[in-house]
PDB file of C-alpha atoms in Angstrom:
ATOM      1  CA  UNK A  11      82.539 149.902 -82.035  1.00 95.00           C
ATOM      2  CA  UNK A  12      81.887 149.957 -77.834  1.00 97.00           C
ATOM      3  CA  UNK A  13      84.724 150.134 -75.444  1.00 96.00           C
ATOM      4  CA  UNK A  14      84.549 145.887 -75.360  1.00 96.00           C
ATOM      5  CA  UNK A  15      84.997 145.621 -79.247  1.00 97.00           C
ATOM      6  CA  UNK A  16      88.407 148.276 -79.019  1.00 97.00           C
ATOM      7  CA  UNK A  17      89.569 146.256 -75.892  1.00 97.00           C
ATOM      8  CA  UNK A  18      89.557 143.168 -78.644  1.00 97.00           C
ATOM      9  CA  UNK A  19      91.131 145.149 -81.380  1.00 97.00           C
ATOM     10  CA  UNK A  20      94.157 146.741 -78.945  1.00 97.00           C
ATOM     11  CA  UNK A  21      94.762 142.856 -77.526  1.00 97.00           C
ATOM     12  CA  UNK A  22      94.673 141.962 -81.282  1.00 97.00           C
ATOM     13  CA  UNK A  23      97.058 144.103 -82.254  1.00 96.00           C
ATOM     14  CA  UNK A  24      99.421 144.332 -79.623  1.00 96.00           C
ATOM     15  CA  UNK A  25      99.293 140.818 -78.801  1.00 96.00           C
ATOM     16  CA  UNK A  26      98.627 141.837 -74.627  1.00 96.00           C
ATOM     17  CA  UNK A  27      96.098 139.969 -73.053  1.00 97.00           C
ATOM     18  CA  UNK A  28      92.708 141.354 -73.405  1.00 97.00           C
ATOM     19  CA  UNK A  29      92.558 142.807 -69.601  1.00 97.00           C
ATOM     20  CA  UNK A  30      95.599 144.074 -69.677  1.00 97.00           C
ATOM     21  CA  UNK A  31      94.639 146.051 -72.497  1.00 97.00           C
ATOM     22  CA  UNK A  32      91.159 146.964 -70.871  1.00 97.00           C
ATOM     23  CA  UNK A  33      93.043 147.931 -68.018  1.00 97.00           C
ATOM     24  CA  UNK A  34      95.701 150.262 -70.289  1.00 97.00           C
ATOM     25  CA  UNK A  35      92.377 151.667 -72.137  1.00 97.00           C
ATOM     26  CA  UNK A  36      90.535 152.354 -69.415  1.00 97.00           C
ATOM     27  CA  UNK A  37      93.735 153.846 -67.479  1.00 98.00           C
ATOM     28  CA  UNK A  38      94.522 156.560 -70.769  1.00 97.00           C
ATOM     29  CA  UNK A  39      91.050 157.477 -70.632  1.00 97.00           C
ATOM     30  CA  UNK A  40      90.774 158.254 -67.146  1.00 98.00           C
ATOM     31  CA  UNK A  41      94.004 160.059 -67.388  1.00 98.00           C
ATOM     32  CA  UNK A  42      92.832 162.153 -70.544  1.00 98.00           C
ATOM     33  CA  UNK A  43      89.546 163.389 -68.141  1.00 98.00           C
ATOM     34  CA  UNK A  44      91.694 164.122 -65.396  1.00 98.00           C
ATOM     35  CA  UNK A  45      93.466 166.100 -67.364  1.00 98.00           C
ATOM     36  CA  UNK A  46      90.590 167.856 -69.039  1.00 98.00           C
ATOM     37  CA  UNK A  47      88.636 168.481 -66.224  1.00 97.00           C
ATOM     38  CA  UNK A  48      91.278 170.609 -64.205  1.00 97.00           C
ATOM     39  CA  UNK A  49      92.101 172.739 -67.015  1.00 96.00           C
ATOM     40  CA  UNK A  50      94.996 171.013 -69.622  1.00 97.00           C
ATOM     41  CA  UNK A  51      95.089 170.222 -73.203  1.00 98.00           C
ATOM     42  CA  UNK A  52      95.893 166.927 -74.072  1.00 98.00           C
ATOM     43  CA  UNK A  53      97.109 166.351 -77.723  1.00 97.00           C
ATOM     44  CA  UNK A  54      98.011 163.123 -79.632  1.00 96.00           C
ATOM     45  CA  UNK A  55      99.976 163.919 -82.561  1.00 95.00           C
ATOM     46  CA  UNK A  56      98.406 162.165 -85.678  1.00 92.00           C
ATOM     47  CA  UNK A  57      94.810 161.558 -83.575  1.00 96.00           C
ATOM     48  CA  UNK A  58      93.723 164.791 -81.983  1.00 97.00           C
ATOM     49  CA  UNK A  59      93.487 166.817 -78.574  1.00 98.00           C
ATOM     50  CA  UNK A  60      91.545 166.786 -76.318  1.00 98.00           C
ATOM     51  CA  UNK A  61      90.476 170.284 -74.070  1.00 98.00           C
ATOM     52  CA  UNK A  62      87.773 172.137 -72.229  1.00 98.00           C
ATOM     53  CA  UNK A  63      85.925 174.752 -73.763  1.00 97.00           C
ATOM     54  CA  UNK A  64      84.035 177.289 -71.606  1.00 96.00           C
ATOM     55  CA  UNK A  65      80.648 178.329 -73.254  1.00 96.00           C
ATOM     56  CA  UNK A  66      79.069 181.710 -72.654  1.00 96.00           C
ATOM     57  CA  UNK A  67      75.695 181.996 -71.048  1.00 96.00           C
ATOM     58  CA  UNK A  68      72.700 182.364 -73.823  1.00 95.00           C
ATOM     59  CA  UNK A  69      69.061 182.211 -74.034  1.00 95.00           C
ATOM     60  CA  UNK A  70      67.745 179.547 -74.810  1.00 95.00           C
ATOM     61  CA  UNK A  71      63.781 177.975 -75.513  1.00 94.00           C
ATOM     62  CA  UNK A  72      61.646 175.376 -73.546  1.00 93.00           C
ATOM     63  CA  UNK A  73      61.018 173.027 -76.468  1.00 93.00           C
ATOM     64  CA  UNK A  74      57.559 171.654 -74.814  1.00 93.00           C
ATOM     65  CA  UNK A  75      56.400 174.981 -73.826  1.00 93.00           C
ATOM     66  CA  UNK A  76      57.967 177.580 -75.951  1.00 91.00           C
ATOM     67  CA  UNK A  77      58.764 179.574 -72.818  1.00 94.00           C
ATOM     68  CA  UNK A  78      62.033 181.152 -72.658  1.00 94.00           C
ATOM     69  CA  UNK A  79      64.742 180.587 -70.060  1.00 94.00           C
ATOM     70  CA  UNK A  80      68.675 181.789 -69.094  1.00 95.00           C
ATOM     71  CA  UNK A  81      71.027 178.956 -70.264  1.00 95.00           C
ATOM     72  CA  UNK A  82      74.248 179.577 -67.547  1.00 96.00           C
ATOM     73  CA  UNK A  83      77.636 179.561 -68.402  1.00 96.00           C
ATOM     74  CA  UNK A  84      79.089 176.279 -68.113  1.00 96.00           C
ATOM     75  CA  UNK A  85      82.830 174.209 -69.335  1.00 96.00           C
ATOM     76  CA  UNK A  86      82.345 171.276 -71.448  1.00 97.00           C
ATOM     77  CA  UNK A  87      85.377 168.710 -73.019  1.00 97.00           C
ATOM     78  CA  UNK A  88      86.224 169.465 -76.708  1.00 97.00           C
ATOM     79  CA  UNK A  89      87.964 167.464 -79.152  1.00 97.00           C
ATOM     80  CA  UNK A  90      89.559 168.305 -82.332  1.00 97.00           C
ATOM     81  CA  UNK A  91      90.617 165.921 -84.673  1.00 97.00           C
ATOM     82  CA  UNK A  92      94.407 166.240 -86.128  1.00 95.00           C
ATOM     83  CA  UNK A  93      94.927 166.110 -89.438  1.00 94.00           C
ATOM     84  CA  UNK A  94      96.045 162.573 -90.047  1.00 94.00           C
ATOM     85  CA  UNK A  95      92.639 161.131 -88.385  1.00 95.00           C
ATOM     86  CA  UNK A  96      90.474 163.851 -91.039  1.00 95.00           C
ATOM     87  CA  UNK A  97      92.477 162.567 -93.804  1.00 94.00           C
ATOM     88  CA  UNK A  98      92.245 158.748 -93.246  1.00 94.00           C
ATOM     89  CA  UNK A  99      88.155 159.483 -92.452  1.00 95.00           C
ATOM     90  CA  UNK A 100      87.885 161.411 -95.519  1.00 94.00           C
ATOM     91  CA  UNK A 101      89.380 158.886 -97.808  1.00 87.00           C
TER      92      UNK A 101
END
């Protein structure tokens, strides 16, 4: 499903039109990586949260060449999902 298909599905089910519901989509997810980005967890009770993760530098291999090289620590987004989203995927 793309971003155009879940616009379709929240005006579906919610019965808004479908740009207000682009425009309510696009405005949680910008507020989610706001969020992220400067630090904060963001949880949905039921779905998951949302957070950054800070990963330690490492070596790391030139696939093409073999040659070896310093991967630097960097911050990247995490999400976890909760447990009603594992349980409805799993079944």
């Amino acid at each position: 499903m793309n971003k155009g298909e879940l616009v379709d599905a929240i005006a579906d089910k919610t019965g808004v039109t479908k740009k207000q519901a682009d425009v309510t989509l696009s405005a949680a997810v910008d507020v989610i990586i706001d969020a992220v980005s400067h630090g904060d967890k963001v949880t949905l009770v039921g779905f998951g949260s949302f957070e950054p993760r800070d990963r330690k530098a490492r070596n790391g291999r030139n696939p093409q060449t073999g040659k070896k090289l310093k991967i630097p620590a960097t911050r990247v987004p995490a999400f976890s999902a909760g447990k009603l989203f594992k349980e409805k995927v799993a079944h």
